mmCIF file of N, CA and C in Angstrom:
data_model
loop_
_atom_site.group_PDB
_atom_site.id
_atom_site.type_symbol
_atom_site.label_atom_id
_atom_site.label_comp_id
_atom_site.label_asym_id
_atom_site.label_seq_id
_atom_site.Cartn_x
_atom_site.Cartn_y
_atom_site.Cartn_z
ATOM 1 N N UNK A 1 84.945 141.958 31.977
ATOM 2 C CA UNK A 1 84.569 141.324 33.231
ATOM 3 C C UNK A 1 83.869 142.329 34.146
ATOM 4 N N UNK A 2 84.611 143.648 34.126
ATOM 5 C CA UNK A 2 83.525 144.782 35.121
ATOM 6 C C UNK A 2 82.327 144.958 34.625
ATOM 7 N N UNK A 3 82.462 144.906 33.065
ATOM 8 C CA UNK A 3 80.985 145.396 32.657
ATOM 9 C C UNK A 3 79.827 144.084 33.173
ATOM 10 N N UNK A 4 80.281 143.229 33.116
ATOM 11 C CA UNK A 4 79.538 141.790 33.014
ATOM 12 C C UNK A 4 79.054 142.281 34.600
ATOM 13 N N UNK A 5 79.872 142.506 35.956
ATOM 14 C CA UNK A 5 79.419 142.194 37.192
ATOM 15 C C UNK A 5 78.611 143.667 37.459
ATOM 16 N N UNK A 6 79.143 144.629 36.435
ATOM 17 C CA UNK A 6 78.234 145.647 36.841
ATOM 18 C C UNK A 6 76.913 145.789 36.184
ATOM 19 N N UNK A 7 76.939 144.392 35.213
ATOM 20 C CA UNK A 7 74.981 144.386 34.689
ATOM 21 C C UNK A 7 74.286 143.445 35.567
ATOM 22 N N UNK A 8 75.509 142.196 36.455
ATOM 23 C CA UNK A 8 74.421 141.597 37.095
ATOM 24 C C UNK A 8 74.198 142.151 37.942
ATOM 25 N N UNK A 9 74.920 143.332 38.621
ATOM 26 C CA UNK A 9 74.459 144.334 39.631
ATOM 27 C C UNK A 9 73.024 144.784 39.518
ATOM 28 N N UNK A 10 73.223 145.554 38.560
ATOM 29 C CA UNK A 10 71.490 146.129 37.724
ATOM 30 C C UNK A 10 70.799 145.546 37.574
ATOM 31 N N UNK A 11 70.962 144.331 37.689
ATOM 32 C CA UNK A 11 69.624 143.490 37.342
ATOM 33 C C UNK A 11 69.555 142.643 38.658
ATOM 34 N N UNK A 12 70.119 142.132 39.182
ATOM 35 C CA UNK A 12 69.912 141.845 40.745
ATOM 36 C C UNK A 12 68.992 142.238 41.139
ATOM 37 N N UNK A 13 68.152 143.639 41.386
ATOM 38 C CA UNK A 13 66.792 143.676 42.170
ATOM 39 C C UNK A 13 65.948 143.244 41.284
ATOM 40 N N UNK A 14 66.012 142.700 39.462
ATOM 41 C CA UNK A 14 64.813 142.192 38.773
ATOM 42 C C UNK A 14 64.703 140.852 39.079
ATOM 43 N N UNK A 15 65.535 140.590 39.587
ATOM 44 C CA UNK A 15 65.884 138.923 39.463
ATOM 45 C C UNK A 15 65.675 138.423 40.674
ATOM 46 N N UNK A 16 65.762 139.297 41.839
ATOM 47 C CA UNK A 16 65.477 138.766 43.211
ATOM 48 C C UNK A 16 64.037 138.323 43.298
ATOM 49 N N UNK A 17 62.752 139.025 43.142
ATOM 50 C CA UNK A 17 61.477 138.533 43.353
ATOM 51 C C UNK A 17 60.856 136.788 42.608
ATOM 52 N N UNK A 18 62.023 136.535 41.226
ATOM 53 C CA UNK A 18 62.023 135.790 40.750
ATOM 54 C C UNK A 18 62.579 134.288 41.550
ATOM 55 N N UNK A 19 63.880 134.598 42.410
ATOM 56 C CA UNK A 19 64.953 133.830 43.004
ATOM 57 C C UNK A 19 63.901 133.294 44.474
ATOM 58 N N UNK A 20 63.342 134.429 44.999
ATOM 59 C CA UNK A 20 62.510 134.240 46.623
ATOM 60 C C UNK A 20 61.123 133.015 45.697
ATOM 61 N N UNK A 21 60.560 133.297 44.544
ATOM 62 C CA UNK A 21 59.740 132.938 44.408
ATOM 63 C C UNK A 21 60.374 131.102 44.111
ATOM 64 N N UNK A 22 61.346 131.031 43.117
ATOM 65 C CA UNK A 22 61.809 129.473 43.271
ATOM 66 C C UNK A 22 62.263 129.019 44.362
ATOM 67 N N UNK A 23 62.553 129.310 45.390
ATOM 68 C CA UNK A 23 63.052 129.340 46.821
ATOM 69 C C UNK A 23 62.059 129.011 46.979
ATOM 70 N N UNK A 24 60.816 129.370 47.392
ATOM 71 C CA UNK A 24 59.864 128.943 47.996
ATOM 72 C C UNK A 24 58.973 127.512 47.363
ATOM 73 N N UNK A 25 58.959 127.840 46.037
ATOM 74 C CA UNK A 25 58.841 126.185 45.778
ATOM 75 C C UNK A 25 59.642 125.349 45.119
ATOM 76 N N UNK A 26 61.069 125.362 45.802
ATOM 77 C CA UNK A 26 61.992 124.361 45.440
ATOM 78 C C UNK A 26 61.936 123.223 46.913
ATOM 79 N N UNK A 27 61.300 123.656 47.993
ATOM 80 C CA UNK A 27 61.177 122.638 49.117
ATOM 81 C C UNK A 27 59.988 122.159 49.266
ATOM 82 N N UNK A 28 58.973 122.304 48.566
ATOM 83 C CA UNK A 28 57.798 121.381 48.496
ATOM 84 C C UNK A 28 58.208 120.880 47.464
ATOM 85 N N UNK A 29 58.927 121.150 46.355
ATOM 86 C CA UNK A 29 58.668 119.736 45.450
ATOM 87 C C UNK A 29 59.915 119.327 45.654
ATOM 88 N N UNK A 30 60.859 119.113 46.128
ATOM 89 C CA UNK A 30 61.898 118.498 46.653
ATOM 90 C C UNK A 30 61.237 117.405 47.957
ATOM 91 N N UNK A 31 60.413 117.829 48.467
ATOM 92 C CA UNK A 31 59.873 117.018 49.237
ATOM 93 C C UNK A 31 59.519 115.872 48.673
ATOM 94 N N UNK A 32 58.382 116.647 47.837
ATOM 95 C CA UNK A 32 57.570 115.603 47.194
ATOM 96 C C UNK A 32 58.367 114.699 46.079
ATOM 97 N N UNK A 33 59.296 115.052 45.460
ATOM 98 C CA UNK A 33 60.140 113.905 45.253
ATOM 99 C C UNK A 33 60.825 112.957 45.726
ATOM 100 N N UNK A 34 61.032 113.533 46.822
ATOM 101 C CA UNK A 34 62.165 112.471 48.111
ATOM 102 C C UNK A 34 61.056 111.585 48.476
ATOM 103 N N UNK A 35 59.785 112.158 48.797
ATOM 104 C CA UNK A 35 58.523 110.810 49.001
ATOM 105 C C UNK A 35 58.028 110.209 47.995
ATOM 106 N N UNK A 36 58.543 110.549 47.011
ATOM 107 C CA UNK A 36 57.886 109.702 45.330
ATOM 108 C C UNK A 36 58.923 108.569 45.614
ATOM 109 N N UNK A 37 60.449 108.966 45.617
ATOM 110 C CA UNK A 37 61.485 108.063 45.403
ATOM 111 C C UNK A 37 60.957 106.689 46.440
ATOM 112 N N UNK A 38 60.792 107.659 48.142
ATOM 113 C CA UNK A 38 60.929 106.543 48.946
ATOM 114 C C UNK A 38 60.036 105.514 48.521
ATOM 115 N N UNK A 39 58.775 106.309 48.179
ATOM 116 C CA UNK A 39 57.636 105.477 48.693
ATOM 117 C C UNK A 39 56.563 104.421 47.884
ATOM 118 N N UNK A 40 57.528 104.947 46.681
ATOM 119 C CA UNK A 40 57.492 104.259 45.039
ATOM 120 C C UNK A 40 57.746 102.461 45.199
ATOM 121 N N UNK A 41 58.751 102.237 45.994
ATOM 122 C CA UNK A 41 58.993 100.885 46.187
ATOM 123 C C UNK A 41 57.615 99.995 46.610
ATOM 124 N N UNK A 42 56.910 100.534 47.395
ATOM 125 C CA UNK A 42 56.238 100.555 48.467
ATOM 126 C C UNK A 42 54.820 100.272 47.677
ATOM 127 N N UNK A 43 54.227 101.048 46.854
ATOM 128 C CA UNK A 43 53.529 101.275 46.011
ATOM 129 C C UNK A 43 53.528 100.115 45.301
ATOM 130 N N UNK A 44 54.329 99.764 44.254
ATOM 131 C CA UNK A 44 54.411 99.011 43.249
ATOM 132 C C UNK A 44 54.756 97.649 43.915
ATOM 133 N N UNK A 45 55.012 97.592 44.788
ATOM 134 C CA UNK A 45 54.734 96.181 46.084
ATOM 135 C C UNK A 45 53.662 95.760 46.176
ATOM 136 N N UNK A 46 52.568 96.848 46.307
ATOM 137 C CA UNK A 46 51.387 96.347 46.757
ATOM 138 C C UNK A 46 50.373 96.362 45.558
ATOM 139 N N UNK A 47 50.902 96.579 44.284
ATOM 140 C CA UNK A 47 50.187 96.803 43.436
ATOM 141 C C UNK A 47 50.832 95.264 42.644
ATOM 142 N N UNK A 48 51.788 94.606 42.801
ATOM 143 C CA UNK A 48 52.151 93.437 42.295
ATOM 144 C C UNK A 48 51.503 92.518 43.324
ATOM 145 N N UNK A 49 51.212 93.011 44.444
ATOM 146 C CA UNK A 49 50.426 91.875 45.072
ATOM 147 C C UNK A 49 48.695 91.499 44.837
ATOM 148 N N UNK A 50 48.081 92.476 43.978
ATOM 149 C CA UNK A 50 47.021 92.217 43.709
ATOM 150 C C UNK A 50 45.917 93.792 43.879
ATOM 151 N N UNK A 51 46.699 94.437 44.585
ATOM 152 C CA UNK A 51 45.809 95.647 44.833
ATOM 153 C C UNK A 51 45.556 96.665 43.741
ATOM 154 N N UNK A 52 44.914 97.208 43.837
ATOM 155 C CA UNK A 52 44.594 98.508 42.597
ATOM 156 C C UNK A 52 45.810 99.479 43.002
ATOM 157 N N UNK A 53 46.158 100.477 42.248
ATOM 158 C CA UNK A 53 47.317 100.981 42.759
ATOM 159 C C UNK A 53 46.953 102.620 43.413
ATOM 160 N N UNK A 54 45.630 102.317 43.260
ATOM 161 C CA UNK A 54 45.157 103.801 43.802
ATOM 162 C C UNK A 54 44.913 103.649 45.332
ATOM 163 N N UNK A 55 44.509 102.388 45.381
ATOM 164 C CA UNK A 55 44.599 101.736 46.905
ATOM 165 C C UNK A 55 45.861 101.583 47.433
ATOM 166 N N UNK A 56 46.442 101.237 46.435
ATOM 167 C CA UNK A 56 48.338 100.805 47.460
ATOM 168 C C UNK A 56 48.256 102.061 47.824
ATOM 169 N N UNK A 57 48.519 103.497 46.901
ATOM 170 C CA UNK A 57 48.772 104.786 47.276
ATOM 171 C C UNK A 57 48.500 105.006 48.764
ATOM 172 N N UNK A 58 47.060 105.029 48.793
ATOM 173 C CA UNK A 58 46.201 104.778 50.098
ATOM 174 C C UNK A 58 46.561 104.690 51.007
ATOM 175 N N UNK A 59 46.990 103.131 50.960
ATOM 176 C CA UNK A 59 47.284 102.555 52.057
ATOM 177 C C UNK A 59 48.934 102.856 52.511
ATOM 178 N N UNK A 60 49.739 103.014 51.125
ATOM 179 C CA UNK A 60 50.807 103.499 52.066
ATOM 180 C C UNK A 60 51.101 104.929 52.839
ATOM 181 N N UNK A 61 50.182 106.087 51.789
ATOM 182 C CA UNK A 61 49.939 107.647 52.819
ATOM 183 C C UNK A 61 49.160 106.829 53.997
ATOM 184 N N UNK A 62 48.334 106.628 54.150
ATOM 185 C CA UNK A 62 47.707 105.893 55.951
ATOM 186 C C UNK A 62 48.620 105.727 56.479
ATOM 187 N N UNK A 63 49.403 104.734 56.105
ATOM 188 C CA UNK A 63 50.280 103.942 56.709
ATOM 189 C C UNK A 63 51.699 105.359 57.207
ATOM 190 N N UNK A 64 51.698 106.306 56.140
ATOM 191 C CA UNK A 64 52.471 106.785 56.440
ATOM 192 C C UNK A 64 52.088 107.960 57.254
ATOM 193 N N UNK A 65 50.904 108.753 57.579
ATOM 194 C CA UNK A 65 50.540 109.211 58.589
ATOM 195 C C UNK A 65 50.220 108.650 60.062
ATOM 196 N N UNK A 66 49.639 107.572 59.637
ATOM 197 C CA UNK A 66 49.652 106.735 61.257
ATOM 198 C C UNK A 66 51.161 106.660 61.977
ATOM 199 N N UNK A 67 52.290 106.375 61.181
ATOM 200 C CA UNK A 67 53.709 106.658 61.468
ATOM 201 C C UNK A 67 54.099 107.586 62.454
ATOM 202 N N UNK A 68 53.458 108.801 61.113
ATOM 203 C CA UNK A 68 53.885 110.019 61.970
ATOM 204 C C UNK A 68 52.932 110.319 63.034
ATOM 205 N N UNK A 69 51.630 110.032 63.406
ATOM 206 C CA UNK A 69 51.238 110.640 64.355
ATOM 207 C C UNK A 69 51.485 109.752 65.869
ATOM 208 N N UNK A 70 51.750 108.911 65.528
ATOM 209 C CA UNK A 70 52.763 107.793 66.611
ATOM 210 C C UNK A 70 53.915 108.632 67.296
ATOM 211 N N UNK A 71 54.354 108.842 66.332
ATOM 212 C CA UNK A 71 55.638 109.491 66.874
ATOM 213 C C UNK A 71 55.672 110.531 67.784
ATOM 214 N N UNK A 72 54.519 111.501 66.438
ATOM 215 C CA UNK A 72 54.224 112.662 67.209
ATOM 216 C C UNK A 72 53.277 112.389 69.108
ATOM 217 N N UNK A 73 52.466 111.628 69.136
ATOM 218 C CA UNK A 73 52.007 111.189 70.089
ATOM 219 C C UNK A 73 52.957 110.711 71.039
ATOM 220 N N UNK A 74 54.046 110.235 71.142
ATOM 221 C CA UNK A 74 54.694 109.447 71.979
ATOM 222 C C UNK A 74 55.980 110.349 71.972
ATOM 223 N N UNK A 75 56.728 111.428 70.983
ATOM 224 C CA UNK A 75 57.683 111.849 71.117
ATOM 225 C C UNK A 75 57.564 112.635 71.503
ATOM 226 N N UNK A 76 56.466 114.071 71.028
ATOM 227 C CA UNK A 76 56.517 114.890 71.839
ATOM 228 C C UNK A 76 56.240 115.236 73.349
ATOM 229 N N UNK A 77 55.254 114.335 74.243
ATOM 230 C CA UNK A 77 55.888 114.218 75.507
ATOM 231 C C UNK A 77 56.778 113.797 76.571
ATOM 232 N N UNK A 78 57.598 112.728 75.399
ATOM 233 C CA UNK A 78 59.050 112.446 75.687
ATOM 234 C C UNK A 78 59.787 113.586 75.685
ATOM 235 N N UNK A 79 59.740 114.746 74.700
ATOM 236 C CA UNK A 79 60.538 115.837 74.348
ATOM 237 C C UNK A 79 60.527 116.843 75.238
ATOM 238 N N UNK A 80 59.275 116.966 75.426
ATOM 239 C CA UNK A 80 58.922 118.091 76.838
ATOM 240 C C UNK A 80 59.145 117.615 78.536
ATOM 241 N N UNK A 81 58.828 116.573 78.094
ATOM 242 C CA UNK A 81 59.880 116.152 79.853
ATOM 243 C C UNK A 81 61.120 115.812 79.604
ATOM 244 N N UNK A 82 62.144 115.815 78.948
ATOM 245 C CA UNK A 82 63.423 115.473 78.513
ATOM 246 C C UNK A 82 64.057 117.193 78.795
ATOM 247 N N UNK A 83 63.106 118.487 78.461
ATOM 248 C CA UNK A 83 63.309 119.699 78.368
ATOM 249 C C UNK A 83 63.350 119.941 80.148
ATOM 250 N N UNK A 84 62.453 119.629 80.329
ATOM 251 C CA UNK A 84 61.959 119.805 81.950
ATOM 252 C C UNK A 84 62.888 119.754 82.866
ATOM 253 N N UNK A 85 63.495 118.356 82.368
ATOM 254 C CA UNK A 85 64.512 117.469 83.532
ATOM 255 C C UNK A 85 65.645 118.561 82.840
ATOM 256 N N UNK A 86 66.403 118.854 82.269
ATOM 257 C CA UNK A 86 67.277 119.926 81.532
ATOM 258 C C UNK A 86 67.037 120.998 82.137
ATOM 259 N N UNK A 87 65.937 121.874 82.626
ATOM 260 C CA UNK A 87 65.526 122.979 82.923
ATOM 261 C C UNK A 87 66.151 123.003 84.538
ATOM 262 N N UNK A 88 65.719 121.850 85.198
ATOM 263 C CA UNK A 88 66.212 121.389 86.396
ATOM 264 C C UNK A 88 67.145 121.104 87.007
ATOM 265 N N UNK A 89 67.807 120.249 86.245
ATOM 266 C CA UNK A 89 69.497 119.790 86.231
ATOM 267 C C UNK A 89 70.208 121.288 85.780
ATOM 268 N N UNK A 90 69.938 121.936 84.578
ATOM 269 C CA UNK A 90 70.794 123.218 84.306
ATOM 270 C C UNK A 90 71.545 123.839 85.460
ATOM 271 N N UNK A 91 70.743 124.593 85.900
ATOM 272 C CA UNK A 91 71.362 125.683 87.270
ATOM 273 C C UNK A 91 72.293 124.657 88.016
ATOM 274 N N UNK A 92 71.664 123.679 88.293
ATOM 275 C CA UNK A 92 73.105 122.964 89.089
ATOM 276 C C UNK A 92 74.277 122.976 88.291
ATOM 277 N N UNK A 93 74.457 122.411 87.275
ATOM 278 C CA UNK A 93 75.289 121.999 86.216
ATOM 279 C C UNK A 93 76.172 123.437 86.264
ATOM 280 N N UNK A 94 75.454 124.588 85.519
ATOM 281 C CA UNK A 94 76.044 125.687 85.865
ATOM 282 C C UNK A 94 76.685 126.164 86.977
ATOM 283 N N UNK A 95 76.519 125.780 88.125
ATOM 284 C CA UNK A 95 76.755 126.156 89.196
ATOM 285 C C UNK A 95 78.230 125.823 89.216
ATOM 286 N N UNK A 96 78.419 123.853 89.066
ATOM 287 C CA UNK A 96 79.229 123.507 89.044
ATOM 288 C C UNK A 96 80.603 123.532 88.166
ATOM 289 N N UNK A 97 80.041 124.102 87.220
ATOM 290 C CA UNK A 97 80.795 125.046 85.735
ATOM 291 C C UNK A 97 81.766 126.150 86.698
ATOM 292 N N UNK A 98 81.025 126.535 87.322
ATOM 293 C CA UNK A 98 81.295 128.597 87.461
ATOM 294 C C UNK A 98 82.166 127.887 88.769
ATOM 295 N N UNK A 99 81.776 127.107 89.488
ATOM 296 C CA UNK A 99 82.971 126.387 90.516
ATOM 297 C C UNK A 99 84.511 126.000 89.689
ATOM 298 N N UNK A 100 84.186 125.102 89.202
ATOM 299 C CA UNK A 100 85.379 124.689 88.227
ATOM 300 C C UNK A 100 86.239 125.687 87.815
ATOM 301 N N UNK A 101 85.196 127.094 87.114
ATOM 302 C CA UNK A 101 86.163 128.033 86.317
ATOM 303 C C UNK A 101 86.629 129.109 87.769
ATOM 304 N N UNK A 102 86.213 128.824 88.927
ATOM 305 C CA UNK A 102 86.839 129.788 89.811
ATOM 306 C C UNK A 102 88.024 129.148 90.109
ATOM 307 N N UNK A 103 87.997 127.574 90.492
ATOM 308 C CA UNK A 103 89.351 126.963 90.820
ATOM 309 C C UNK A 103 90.301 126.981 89.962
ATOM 310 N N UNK A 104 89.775 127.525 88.687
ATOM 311 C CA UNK A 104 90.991 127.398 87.329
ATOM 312 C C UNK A 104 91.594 128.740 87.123
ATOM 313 N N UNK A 105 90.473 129.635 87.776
ATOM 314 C CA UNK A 105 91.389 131.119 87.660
ATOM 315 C C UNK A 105 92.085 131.412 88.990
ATOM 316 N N UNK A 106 91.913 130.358 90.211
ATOM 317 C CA UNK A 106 92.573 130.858 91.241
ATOM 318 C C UNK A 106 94.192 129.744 90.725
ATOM 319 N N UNK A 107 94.064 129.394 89.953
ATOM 320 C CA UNK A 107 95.292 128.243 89.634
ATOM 321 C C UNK A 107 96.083 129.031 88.340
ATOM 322 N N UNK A 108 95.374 130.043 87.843
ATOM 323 C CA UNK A 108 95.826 130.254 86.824
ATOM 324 C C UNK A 108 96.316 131.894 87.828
ATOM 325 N N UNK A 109 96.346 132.195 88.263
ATOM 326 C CA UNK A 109 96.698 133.807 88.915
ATOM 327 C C UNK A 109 98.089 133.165 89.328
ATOM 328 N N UNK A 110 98.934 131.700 89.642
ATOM 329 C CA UNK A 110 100.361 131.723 89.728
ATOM 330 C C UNK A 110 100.764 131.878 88.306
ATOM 331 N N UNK A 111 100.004 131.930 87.355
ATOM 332 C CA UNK A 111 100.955 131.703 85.970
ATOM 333 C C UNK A 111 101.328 132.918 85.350
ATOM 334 N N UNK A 112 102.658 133.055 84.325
ATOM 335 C CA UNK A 112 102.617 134.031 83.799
ATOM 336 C C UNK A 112 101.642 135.336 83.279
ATOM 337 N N UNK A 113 101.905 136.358 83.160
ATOM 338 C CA UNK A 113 100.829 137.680 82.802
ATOM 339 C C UNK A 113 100.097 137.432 81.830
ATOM 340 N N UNK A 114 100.840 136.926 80.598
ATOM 341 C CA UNK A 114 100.107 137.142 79.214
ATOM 342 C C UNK A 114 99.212 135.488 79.418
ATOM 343 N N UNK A 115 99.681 134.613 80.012
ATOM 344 C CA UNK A 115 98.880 133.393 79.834
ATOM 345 C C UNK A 115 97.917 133.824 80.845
ATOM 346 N N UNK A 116 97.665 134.621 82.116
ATOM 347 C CA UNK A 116 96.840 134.989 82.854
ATOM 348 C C UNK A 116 95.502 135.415 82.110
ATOM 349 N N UNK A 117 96.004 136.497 81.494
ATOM 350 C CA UNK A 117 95.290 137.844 80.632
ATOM 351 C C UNK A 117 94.193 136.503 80.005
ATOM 352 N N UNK A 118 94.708 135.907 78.785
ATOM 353 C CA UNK A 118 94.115 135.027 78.061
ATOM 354 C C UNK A 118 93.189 134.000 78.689
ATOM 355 N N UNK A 119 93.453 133.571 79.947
ATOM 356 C CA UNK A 119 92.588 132.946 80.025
ATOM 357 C C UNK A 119 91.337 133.307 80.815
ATOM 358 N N UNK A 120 92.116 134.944 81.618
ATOM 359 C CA UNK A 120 90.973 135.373 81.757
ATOM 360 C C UNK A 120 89.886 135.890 81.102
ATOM 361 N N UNK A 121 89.946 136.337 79.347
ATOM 362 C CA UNK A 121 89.275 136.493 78.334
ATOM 363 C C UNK A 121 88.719 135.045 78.037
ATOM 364 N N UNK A 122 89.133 134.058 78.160
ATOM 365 C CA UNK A 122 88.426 132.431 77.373
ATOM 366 C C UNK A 122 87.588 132.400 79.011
ATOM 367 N N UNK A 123 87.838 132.575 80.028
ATOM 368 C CA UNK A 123 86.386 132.793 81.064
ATOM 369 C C UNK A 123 85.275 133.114 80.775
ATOM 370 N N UNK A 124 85.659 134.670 81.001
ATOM 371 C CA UNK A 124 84.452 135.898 80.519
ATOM 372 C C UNK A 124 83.581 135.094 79.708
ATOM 373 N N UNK A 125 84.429 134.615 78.393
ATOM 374 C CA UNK A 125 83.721 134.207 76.766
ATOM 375 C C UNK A 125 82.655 133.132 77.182
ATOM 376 N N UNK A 126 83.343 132.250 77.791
ATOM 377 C CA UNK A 126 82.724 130.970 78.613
ATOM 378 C C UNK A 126 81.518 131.341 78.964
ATOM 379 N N UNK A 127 81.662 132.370 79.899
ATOM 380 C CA UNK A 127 80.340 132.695 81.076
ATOM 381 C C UNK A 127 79.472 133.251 80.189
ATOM 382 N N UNK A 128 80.410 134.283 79.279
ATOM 383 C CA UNK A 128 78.925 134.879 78.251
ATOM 384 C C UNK A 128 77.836 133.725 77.197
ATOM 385 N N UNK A 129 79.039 132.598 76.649
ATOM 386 C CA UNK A 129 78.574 131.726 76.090
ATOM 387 C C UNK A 129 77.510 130.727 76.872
ATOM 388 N N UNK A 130 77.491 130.897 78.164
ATOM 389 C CA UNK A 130 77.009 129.700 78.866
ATOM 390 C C UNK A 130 75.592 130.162 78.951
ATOM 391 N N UNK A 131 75.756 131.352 79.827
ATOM 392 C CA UNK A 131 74.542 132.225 79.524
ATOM 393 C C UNK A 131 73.786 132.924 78.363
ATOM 394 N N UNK A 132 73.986 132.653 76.795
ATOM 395 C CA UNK A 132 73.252 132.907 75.985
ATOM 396 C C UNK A 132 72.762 130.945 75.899
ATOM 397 N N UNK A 133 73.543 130.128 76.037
ATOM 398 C CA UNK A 133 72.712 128.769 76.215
ATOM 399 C C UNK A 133 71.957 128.937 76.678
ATOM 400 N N UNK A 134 71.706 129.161 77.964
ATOM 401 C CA UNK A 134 70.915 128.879 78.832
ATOM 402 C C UNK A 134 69.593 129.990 78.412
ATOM 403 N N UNK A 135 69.442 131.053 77.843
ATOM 404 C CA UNK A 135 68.855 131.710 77.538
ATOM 405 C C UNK A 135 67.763 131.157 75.990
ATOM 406 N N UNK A 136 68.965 130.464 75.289
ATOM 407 C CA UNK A 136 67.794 130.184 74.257
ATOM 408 C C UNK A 136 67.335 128.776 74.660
ATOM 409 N N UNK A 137 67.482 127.846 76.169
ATOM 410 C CA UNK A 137 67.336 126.656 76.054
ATOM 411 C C UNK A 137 65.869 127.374 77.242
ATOM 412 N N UNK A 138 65.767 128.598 77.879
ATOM 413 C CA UNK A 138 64.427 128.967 78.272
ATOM 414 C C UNK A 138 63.362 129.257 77.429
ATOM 415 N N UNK A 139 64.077 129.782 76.379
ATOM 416 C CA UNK A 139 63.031 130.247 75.168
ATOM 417 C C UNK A 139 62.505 129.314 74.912
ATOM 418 N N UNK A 140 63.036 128.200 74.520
ATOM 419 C CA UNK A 140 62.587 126.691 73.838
ATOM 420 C C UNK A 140 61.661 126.253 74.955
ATOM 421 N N UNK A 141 61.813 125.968 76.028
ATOM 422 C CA UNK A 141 61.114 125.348 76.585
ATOM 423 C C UNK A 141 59.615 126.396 77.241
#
């Protein structure tokens, strides 16, 4: 068994350039199968209805880009003012966070030491956590 994990050791860096290279095209044709499966129905629909099937093809990629650029047209400036109003509302929201956690540590300073200690560490964590949100939700936008 050692010898076995100490050859796939050794061979591990021959095998890596091999592993990155199926990695990289195991998600285009995984794609392109998941759209064969879907879109196969679709196809052979329109090819039992009378059409050539090089045309159904056609017409269902059209059909299926017009889809997406709909979406893309109408979602992504839904998405960027959805970010906006978020950007805006945030700081308040926060504000009202860092209120909350002051009334909880002035409520928590009657309680025992060790339950004190602790929750003054799940604060801190809080505030650090709140503020790396808020940090990658500036990046994004």
């Amino acid at each position: 068994l050692m010898l076995i994990v100490f050859m796939a050791m050794q061979l591990f860096p021959l095998v890596t350039p091999v592993l990155s290279f199926l990695k990289a095209l195991l998600l285009p044709l995984s794609l392109s199968f998941l759209f064969t499966y879907l879109l196969h129905p679709l196809v052979e629909g329109l090819h039992e209805h009378g059409l050539p099937r090089s045309l159904s093809v056609l017409l269902v990629f059209l059909a299926l880009l017009v889809t997406l650029g709909l979406v893309l047209m109408f979602g992504v400036p839904l998405l960027i003012e959805q970010v906006q109003h978020a950007m805006t509302v945030l700081p308040q929201q926060i504000t009202e966070i860092e209120k909350m956690i002051i009334q909880i540590q002035t409520q928590a300073r009657a309680l025992p030491s060790p339950i004190r200690v602790h929750i003054n560490e799940w604060s801190t964590q809080a505030g650090v956590l709140g503020a790396k949100a808020l940090d990658q939700i500036e990046v994004l936008a």
